[in-house]
Backbone as a chain_set.jsonl record, in Angstrom:
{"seq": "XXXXXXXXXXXXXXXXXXXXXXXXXXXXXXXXXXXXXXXXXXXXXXXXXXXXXXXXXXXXXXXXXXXXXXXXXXXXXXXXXXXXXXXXXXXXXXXXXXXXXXXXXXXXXXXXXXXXXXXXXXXXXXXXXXXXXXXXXXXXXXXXXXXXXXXXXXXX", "coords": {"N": [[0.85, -1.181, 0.0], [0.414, 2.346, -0.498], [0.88, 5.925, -0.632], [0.698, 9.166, -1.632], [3.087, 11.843, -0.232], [1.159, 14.933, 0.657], [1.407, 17.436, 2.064], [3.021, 18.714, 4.808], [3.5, 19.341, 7.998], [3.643, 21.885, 10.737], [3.461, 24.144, 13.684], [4.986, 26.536, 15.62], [4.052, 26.803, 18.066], [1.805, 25.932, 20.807], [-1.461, 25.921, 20.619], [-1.749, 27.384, 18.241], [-2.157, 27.071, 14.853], [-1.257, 24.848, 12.799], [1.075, 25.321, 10.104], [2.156, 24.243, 6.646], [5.038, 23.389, 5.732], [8.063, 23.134, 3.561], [9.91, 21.025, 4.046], [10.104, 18.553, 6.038], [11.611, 17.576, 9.148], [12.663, 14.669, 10.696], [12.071, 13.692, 13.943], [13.719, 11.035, 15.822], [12.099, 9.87, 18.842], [10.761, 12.397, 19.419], [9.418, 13.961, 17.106], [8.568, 16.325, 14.531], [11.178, 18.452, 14.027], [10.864, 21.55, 14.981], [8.455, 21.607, 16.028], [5.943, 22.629, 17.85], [4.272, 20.645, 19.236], [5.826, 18.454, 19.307], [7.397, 15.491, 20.999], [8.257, 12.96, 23.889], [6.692, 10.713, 23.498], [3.715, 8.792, 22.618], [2.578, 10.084, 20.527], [4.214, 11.525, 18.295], [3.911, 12.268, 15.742], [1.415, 13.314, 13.463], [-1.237, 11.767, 11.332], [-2.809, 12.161, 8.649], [-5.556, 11.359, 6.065], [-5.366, 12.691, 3.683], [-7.482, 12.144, 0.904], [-9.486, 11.975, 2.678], [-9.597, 14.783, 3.473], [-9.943, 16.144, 1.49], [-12.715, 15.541, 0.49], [-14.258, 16.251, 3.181], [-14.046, 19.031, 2.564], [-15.745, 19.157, 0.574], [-18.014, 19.618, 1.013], [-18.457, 21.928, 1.823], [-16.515, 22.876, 4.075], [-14.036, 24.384, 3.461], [-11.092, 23.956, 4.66], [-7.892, 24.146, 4.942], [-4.307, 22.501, 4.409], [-2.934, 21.584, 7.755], [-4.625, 22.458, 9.01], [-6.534, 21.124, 10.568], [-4.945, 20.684, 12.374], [-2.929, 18.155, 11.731], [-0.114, 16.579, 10.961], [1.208, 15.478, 8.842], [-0.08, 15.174, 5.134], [-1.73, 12.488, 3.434], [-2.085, 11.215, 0.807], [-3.878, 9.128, -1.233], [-3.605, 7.003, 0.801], [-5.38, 4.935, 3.654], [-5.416, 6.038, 6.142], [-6.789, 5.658, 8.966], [-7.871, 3.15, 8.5], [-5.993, 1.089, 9.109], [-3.707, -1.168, 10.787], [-2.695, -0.36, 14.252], [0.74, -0.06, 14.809], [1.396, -0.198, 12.325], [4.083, -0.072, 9.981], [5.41, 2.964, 8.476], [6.603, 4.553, 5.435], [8.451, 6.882, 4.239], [10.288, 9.059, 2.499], [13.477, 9.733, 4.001], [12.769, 8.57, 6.316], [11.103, 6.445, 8.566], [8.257, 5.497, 10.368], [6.302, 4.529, 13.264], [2.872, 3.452, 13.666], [0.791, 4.079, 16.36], [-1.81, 4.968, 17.415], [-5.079, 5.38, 16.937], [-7.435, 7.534, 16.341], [-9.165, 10.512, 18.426], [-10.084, 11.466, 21.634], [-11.611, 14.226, 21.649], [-11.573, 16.697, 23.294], [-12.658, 19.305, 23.757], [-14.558, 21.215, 21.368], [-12.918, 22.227, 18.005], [-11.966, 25.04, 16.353], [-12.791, 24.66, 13.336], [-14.877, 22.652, 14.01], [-16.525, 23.933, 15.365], [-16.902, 25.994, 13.346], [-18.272, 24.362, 11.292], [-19.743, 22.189, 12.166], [-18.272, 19.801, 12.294], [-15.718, 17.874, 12.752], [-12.986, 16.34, 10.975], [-10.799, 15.238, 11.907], [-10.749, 13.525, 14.929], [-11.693, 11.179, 14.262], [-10.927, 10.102, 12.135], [-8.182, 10.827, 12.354], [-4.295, 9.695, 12.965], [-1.954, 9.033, 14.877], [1.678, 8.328, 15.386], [5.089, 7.192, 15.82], [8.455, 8.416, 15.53], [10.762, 6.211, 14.332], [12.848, 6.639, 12.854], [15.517, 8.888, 12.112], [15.126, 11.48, 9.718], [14.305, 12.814, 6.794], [11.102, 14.26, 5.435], [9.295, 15.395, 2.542], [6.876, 17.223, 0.77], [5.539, 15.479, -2.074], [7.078, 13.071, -1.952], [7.072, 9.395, -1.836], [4.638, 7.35, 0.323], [5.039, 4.701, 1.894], [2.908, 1.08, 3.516], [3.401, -0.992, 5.851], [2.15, -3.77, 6.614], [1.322, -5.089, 10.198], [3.354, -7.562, 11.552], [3.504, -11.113, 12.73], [5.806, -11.699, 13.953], [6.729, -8.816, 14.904], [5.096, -7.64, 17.07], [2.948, -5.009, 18.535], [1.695, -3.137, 20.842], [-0.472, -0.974, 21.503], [-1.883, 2.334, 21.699], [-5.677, 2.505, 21.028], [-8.569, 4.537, 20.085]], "CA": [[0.0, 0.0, 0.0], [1.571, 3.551, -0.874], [0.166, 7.04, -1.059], [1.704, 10.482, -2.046], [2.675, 12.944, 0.812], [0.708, 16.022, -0.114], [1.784, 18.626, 2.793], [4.067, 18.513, 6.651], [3.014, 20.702, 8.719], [4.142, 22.257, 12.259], [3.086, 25.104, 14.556], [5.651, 27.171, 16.753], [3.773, 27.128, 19.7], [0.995, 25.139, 21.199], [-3.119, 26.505, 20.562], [-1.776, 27.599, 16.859], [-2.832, 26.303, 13.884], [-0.322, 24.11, 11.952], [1.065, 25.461, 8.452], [2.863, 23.651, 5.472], [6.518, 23.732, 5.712], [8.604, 22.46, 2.036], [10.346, 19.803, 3.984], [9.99, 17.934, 7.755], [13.318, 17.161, 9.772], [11.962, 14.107, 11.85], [13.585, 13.403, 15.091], [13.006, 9.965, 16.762], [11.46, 10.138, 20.425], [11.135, 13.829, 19.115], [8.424, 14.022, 16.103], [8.95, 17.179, 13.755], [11.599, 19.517, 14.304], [10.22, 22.853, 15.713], [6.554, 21.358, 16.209], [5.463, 21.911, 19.191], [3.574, 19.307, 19.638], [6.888, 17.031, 19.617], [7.91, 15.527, 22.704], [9.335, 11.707, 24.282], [5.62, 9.971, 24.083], [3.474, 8.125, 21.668], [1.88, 11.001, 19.59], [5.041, 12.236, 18.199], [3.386, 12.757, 15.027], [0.127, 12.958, 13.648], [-1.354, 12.236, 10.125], [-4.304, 12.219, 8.33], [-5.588, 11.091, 4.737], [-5.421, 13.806, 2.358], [-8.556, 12.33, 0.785], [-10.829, 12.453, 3.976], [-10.088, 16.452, 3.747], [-10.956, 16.13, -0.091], [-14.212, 14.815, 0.845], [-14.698, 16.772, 4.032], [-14.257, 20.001, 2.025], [-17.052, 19.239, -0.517], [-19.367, 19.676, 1.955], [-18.528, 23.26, 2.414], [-15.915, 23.606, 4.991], [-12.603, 25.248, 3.21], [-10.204, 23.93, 5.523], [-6.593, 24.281, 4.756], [-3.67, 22.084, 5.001], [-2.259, 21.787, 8.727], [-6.098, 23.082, 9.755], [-6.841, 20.017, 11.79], [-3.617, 20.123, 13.559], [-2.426, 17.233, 11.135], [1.649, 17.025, 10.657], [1.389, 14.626, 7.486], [-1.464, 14.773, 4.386], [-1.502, 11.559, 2.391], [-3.317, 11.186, -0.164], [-4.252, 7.441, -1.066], [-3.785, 5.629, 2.276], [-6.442, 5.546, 4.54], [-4.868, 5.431, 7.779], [-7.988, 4.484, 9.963], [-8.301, 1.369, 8.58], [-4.614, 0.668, 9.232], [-3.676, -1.167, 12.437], [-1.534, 0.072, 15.016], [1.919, -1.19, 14.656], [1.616, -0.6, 11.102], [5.325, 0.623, 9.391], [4.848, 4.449, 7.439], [8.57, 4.773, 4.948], [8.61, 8.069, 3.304], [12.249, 10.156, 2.341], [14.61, 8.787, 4.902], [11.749, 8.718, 7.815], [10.212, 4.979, 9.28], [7.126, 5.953, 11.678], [5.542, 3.62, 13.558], [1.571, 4.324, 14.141], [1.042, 3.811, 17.519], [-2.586, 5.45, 17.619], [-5.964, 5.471, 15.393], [-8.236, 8.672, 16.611], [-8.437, 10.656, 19.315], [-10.873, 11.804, 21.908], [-12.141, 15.612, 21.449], [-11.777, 17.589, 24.564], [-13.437, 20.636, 22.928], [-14.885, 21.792, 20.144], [-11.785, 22.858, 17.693], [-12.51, 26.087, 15.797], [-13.574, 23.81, 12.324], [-16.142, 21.955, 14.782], [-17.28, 25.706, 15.755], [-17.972, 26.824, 12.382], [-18.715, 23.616, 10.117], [-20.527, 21.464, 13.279], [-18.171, 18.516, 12.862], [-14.202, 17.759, 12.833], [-12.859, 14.526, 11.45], [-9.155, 14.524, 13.218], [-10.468, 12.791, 16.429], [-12.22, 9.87, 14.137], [-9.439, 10.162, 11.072], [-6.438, 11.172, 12.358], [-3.712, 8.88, 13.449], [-0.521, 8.852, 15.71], [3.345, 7.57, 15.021], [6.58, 7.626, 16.807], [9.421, 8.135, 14.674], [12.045, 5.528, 14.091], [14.544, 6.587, 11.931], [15.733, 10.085, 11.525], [15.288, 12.102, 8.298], [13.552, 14.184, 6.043], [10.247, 13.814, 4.23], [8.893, 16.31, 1.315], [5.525, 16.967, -0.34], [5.862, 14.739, -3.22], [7.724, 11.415, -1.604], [5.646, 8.178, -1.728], [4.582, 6.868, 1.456], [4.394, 2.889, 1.952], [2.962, 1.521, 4.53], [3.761, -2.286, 5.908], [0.784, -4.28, 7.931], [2.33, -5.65, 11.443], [3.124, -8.932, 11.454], [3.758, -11.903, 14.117], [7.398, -11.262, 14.249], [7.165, -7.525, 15.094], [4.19, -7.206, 17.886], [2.687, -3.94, 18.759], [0.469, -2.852, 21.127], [-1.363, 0.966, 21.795], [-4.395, 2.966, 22.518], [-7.101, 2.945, 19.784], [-9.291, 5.48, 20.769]], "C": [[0.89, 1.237, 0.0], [0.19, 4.447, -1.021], [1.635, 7.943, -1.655], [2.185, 11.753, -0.328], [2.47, 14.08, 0.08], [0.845, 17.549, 1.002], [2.479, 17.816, 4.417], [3.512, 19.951, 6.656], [3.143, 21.151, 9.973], [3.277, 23.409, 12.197], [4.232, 25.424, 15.598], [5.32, 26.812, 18.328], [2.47, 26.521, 20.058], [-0.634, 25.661, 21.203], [-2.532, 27.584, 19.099], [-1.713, 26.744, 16.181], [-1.166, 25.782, 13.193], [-0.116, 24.695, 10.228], [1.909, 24.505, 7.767], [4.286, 24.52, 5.593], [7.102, 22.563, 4.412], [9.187, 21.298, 2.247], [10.494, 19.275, 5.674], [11.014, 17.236, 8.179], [12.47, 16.299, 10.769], [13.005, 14.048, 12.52], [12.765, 12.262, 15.596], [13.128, 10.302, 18.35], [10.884, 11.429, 20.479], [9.175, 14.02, 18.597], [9.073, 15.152, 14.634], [9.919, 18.281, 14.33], [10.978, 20.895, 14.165], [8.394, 22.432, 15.724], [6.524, 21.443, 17.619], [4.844, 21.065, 19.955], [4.311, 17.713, 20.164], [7.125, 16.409, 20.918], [8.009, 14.009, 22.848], [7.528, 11.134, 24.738], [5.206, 9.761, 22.561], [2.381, 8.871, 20.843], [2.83, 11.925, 19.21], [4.656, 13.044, 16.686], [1.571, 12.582, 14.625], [0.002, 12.949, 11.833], [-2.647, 11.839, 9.934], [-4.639, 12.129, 6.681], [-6.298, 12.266, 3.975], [-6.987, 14.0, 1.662], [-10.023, 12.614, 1.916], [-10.983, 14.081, 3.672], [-10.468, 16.558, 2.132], [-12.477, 16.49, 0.306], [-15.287, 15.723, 2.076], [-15.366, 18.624, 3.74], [-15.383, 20.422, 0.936], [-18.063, 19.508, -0.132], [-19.353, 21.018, 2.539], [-17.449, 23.942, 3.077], [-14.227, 24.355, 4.812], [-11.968, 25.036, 3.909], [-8.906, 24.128, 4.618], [-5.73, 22.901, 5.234], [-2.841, 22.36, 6.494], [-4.084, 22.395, 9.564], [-6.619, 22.555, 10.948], [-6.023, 19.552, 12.629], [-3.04, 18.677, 13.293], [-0.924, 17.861, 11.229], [1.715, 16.138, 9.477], [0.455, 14.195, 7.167], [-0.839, 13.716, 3.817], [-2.131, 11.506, 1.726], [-2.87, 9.482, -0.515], [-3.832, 6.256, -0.049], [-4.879, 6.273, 3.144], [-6.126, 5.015, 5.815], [-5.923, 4.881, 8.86], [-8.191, 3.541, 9.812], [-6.998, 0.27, 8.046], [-4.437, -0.05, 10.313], [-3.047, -1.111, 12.892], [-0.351, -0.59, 15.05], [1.999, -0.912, 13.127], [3.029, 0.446, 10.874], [5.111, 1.565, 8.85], [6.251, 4.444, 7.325], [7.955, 5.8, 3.725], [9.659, 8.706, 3.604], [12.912, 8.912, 3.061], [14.056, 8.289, 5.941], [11.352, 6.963, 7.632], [9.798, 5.207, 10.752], [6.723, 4.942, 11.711], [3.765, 3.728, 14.365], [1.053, 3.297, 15.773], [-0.74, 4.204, 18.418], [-3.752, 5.485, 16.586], [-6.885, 6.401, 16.553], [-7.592, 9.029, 17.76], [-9.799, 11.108, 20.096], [-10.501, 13.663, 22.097], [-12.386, 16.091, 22.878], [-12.951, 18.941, 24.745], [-13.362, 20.535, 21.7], [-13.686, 22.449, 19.595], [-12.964, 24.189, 16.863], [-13.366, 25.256, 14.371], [-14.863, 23.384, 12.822], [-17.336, 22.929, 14.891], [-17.712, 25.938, 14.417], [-18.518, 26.105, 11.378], [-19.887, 22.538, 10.822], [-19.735, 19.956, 13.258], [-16.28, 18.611, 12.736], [-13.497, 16.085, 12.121], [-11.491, 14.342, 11.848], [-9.298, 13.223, 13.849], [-11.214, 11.236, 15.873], [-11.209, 9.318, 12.905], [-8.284, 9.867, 11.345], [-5.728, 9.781, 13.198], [-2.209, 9.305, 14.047], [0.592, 8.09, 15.601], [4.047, 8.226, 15.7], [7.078, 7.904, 15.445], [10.498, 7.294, 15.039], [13.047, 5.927, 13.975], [14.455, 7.847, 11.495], [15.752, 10.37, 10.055], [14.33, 12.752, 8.049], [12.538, 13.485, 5.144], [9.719, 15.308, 3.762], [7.819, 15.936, 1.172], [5.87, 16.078, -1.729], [5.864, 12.871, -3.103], [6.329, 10.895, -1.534], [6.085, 7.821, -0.315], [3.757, 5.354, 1.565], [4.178, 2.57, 3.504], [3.299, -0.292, 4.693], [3.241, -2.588, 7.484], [1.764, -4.6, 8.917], [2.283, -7.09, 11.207], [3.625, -10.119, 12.788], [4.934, -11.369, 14.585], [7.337, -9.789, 14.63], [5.601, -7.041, 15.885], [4.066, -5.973, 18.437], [1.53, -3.79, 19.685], [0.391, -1.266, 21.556], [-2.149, 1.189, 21.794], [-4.606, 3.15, 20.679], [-8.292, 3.541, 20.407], [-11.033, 4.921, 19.717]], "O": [[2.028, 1.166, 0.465], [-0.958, 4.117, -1.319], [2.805, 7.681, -1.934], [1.332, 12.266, 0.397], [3.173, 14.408, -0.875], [0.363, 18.618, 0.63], [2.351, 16.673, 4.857], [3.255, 20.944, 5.976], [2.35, 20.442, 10.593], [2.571, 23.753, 11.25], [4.431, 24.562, 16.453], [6.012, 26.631, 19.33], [1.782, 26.78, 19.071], [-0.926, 25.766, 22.395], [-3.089, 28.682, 19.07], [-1.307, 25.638, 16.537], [-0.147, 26.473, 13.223], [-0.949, 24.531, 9.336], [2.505, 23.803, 8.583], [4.538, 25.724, 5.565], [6.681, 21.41, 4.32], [9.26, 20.454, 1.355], [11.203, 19.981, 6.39], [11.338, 16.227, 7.554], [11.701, 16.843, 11.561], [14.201, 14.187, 12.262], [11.551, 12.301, 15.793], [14.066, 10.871, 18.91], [10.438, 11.74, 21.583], [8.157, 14.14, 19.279], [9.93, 14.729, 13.858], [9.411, 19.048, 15.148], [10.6, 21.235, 13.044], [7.423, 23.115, 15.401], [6.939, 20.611, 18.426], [4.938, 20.859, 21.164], [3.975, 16.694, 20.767], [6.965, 17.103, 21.922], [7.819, 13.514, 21.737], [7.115, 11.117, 25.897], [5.804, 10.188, 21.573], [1.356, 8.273, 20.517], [2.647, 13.091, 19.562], [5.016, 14.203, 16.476], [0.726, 11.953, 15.263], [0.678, 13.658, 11.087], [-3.427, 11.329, 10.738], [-3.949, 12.867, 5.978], [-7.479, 12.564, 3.797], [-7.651, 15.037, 1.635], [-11.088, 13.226, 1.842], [-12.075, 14.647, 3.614], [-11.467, 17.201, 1.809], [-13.095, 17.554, 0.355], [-16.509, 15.868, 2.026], [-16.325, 19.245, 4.2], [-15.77, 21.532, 0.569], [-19.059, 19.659, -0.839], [-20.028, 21.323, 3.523], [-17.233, 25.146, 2.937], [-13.476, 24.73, 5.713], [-11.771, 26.127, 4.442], [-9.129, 24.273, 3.416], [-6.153, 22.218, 6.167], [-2.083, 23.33, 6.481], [-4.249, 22.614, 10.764], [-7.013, 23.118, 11.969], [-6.067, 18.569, 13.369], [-2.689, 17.977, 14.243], [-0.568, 19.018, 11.45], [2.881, 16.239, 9.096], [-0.189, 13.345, 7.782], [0.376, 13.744, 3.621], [-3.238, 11.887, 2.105], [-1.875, 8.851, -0.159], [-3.781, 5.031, -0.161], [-5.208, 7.443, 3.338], [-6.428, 3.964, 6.38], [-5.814, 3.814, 9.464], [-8.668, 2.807, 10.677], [-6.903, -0.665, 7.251], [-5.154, 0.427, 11.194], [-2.117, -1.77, 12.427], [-0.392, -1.786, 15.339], [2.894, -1.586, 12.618], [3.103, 1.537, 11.439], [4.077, 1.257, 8.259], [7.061, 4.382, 8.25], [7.281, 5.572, 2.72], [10.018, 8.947, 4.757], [12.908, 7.7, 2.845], [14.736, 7.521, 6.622], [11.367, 6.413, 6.53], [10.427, 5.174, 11.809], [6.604, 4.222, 10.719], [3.623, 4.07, 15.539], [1.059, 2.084, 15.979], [-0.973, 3.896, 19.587], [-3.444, 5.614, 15.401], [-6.998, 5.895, 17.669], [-6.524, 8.659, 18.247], [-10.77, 11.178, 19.343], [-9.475, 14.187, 22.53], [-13.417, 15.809, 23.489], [-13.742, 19.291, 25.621], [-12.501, 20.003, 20.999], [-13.164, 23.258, 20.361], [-14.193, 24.243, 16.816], [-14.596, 25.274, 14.417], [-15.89, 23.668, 12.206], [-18.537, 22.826, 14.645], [-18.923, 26.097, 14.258], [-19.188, 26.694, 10.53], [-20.81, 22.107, 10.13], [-20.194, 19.016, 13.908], [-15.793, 19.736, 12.628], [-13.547, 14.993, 12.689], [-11.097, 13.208, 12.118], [-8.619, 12.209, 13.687], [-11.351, 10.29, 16.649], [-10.822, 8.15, 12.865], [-7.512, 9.026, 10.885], [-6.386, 9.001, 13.886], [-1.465, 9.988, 13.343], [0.346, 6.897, 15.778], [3.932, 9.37, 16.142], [6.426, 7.726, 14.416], [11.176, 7.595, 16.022], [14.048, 5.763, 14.673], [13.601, 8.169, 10.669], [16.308, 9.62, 9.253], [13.546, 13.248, 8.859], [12.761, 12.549, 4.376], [9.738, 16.261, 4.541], [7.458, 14.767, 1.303], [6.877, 16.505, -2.294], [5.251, 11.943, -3.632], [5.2, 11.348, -1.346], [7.207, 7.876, 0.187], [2.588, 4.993, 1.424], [4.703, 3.145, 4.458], [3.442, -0.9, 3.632], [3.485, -2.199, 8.627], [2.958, -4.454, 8.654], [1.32, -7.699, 10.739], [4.134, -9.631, 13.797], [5.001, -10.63, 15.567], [8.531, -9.491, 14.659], [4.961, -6.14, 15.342], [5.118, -5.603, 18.958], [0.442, -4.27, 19.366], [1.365, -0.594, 21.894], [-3.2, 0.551, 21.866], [-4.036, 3.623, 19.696], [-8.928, 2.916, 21.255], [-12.1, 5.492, 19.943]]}, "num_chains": 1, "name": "protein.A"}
C-alpha cells in the first residue's frame, strides 16, 4: 500500500494552527523539528488522509492544510483502517503508528464553524524511528504488522 505525501506541517507554539513547511526534519522520540507538539511519548506525530479532507471540504468547509492540527497529508492511504503497529517509509523517515483517533476535549474552531471535525475519528498517531527528512511529493508505503514484530497501543 503507498500514497503520495501532499503537505508537513508544524506550529511554533501550542493553541496555533499548523502550516505547510517544504520539507519535515523528523527526530526519533522527538516528532517534527520545531513542532510543538513534539515531545518523548506516543503522539510524536500525527497524520491524516489527504482524501478524507478532499471529501470533508465538498461539503462546504474550506479547511486548509495543517487546519486540523495534522503534521502529514496523504493522499491514497487511509490510515484508519490501518492497524496500530503498522510501518509508514517516506524520504529517509520509518514511523511507527502507535494510535488510530483521538478523543475531542473541545470543540476545535472547524467543529465551531462547520458542526463537525474529522481529526479525532481520522487522524492517526506515530513515533518516529529513523531520523530524516520527508517532502511533499515522496511516496509513502505503509507495511501491515506482522507476528514477528508485535505492537500494542491505545485505539481510541
Amino acid at each position: 500500500m503507498e500514497g503520495v505525501v501532499k503537505a508537513i506541517c508544524i506550529s511554533p507554539e501550542k493553541g496555533t494552527e499548523k502550516r505547510p513547511i517544504p520539507c519535515g526534519h523528523f527526530i526519533p522520540d522527538f516528532g517534527i523539528e520545531h513542532d510543538a507538539h513534539g515531545g518523548k511519548w506516543h503522539r510524536q506525530v500525527s497524520l491524516l488522509s489527504y482524501d478524507k479532507v478532499v471529501a470533508f471540504n465538498e461539503r462546504g468547509a474550506n479547511v486548509m492544510d495543517g487546519d486540523f492540527g495534522e503534521n502529514v497529508l496523504v493522499e491514497g492511504l487511509d490510515f484508519k483502517n490501518l492497524p496500530v503497529g503498522t510501518l509508514l517509509r517516506a524520504g529517509t523517515v520509518l514511523l511507527k503508528m502507535t494510535q488510530i483517533g483521538k478523543e475531542c476535549h473541545s470543540h476545535c474552531a472547524i467543529h465551531k464553524r462547520v458542526g463537525d471535525c474529522i481529526m479525532p475519528r481520522e487522524g492517526v498517531f506515530a513515533q518516529v524511528l529513523t531520523e530524516g527528512e520527508i517532502r511533499p511529493g515522496d511516496v509513502m508505503t505503509a507495511e501491515l504488522p506482522s507476528p514477528d514484530r508485535p505492537f500494542t497501543a491505545a485505539v481510541v
